[in-house]
Tab-separated table of C-alpha atoms in Angstrom:
chain	number	residue	atom	x	y	z
A	1	GLN	CA	-48.138	2.578	100.278
A	2	VAL	CA	-46.683	4.948	103.337
A	3	GLN	CA	-42.882	4.292	103.213
A	4	LEU	CA	-40.686	5.742	106.034
A	5	VAL	CA	-37.196	6.571	105.443
A	6	GLU	CA	-34.521	6.570	107.767
A	7	SER	CA	-30.956	8.865	107.801
A	8	GLY	CA	-28.561	10.003	110.198
A	9	GLY	CA	-26.587	6.524	111.154
A	10	GLY	CA	-22.827	6.657	111.333
A	11	LEU	CA	-19.855	6.173	112.956
A	12	VAL	CA	-18.862	7.948	116.400
A	13	THR	CA	-16.441	7.732	119.123
A	14	GLY	CA	-17.236	7.742	122.549
A	15	GLY	CA	-18.917	10.209	123.766
A	16	GLY	CA	-20.312	11.202	120.719
A	17	SER	CA	-23.464	12.118	119.367
A	18	LEU	CA	-25.702	11.465	116.500
A	19	ARG	CA	-29.021	12.689	115.577
A	20	LEU	CA	-31.540	9.830	113.535
A	21	SER	CA	-34.111	11.554	111.136
A	22	CYS	CA	-37.176	9.391	109.680
A	23	GLU	CA	-39.967	10.886	107.311
A	24	ALA	CA	-43.069	8.994	106.655
A	25	PHE	CA	-43.298	9.496	102.442
A	26	GLY	CA	-46.811	8.779	101.010
A	27	GLU	CA	-50.530	9.992	100.425
A	28	LEU	CA	-53.823	9.837	102.629
A	29	PHE	CA	-52.474	8.380	106.203
A	30	THR	CA	-52.153	10.026	109.383
A	31	ILE	CA	-49.469	8.949	111.965
A	32	ASP	CA	-50.481	7.828	116.075
A	33	ASP	CA	-47.149	6.343	117.709
A	34	MET	CA	-43.799	7.187	116.544
A	35	GLY	CA	-40.362	5.767	117.659
A	36	TRP	CA	-37.241	4.037	117.015
A	37	TYR	CA	-35.805	0.090	118.050
A	38	ARG	CA	-32.655	-0.743	117.339
A	39	GLN	CA	-31.314	-4.296	117.242
A	40	ILE	CA	-27.910	-5.908	118.217
A	41	PRO	CA	-26.524	-8.267	115.972
A	42	GLY	CA	-27.858	-11.928	117.508
A	43	LYS	CA	-30.464	-10.336	119.731
A	44	GLN	CA	-34.359	-9.820	118.740
A	45	ARG	CA	-35.359	-5.943	117.919
A	46	SER	CA	-35.764	-3.717	121.274
A	47	PRO	CA	-37.848	-0.456	121.993
A	48	VAL	CA	-35.494	2.992	122.237
A	49	ALA	CA	-38.245	5.163	122.864
A	50	SER	CA	-41.669	6.300	121.617
A	51	ILE	CA	-43.146	9.781	121.240
A	52	THR	CA	-47.167	9.633	121.139
A	53	ARG	CA	-49.588	12.327	119.176
A	54	ALA	CA	-49.723	14.166	122.019
A	55	GLY	CA	-45.795	13.966	122.453
A	56	ASN	CA	-45.601	12.206	125.431
A	57	THR	CA	-42.606	10.714	125.059
A	58	ASN	CA	-41.144	6.949	126.606
A	59	TYR	CA	-37.655	5.902	126.706
A	60	ALA	CA	-35.972	2.535	127.189
A	61	ASP	CA	-34.089	1.882	131.062
A	62	PHE	CA	-30.728	1.797	128.722
A	63	VAL	CA	-30.762	5.032	127.928
A	64	GLU	CA	-30.131	6.838	131.259
A	65	GLY	CA	-31.083	10.024	129.669
A	66	ARG	CA	-28.960	9.921	127.010
A	67	PHE	CA	-31.596	10.538	123.883
A	68	ALA	CA	-34.581	12.426	123.096
A	69	ILE	CA	-37.159	11.999	120.633
A	70	SER	CA	-38.800	14.720	119.162
A	71	ARG	CA	-41.468	14.582	116.052
A	72	ASP	CA	-42.460	17.300	113.426
A	73	ASP	CA	-46.176	16.398	112.009
A	74	LEU	CA	-46.378	18.844	109.620
A	75	ARG	CA	-43.526	17.053	108.334
A	76	ASN	CA	-44.519	13.466	109.195
A	77	GLN	CA	-40.741	13.121	110.737
A	78	VAL	CA	-39.284	12.129	113.857
A	79	SER	CA	-36.145	12.717	114.984
A	80	LEU	CA	-33.687	10.622	118.055
A	81	GLN	CA	-31.070	12.881	119.059
A	82	MET	CA	-28.527	10.582	120.820
A	83	THR	CA	-25.745	11.943	123.048
A	84	SER	CA	-23.188	10.242	125.178
A	85	LEU	CA	-23.136	8.155	123.242
A	86	LYS	CA	-21.553	3.866	124.139
A	87	PRO	CA	-20.316	1.518	122.102
A	88	ASP	CA	-22.961	-0.837	123.822
A	89	ASP	CA	-25.257	1.598	121.868
A	90	THR	CA	-23.656	0.064	118.477
A	91	ALA	CA	-26.734	-1.102	116.607
A	92	VAL	CA	-29.313	-0.655	113.722
A	93	TYR	CA	-31.786	1.618	114.414
A	94	TYR	CA	-35.372	1.065	112.755
A	95	CYS	CA	-37.686	4.108	112.909
A	96	HIS	CA	-41.188	2.757	113.472
A	97	ALA	CA	-44.750	4.245	113.229
A	98	LYS	CA	-48.418	3.154	114.044
A	99	ILE	CA	-50.141	4.777	111.401
A	100	ARG	CA	-53.982	4.730	109.363
A	101	LYS	CA	-55.279	4.923	105.998
A	102	CYS	CA	-57.537	7.784	105.251
A	103	ASP	CA	-59.291	8.564	102.155
A	104	TYR	CA	-59.720	11.815	100.123
A	105	THR	CA	-62.627	13.399	102.597
A	106	GLY	CA	-59.945	12.722	105.655
A	107	ARG	CA	-61.551	10.318	107.610
A	108	CYS	CA	-59.318	8.011	108.864
A	109	THR	CA	-59.927	4.194	109.638
A	110	PRO	CA	-59.689	3.490	113.404
A	111	TYR	CA	-57.126	0.462	112.313
A	112	GLN	CA	-53.314	0.782	113.014
A	113	SER	CA	-50.348	-0.697	110.519
A	114	ASP	CA	-46.825	-1.018	111.904
A	115	TYR	CA	-44.688	0.322	109.601
A	116	TRP	CA	-40.662	0.056	109.407
A	117	GLY	CA	-37.734	1.706	108.182
A	118	GLN	CA	-34.995	0.298	106.483
A	119	GLY	CA	-32.597	0.793	109.728
A	120	THR	CA	-29.726	2.703	109.639
A	121	GLN	CA	-25.927	1.859	110.871
A	122	VAL	CA	-24.985	3.531	114.390
A	123	THR	CA	-21.476	2.641	115.388
A	124	VAL	CA	-19.872	3.902	118.545
A	125	SER	CA	-15.904	3.180	118.969
A	126	LEU	CA	-13.565	3.154	121.655
């Protein structure tokens, strides 16, 4: 079983910065796309940023150049550096990964499964 564990949320004043991190724990797996979503109370979970295995990134329009996503495949980690935070960025942020299971020989299934972290609260005050 693979588990995603997030860290780095918290309370910050508007204009400040936070760095979210997420690490995947488990055995015999490989990670394809990784990313971050967020959920504001009363709204659906929506994508924030994603990064492919090749390092190609994609951001939601509301990011407007303020966030940077990165990954460390040696540590099975993905991070989100958030700057110029606004009160509208207040939400629970979830780590997401598309993961394929592998066997002891290193062969991996072509079928991806979606994994989610438990969520970390980000609160931006005025």
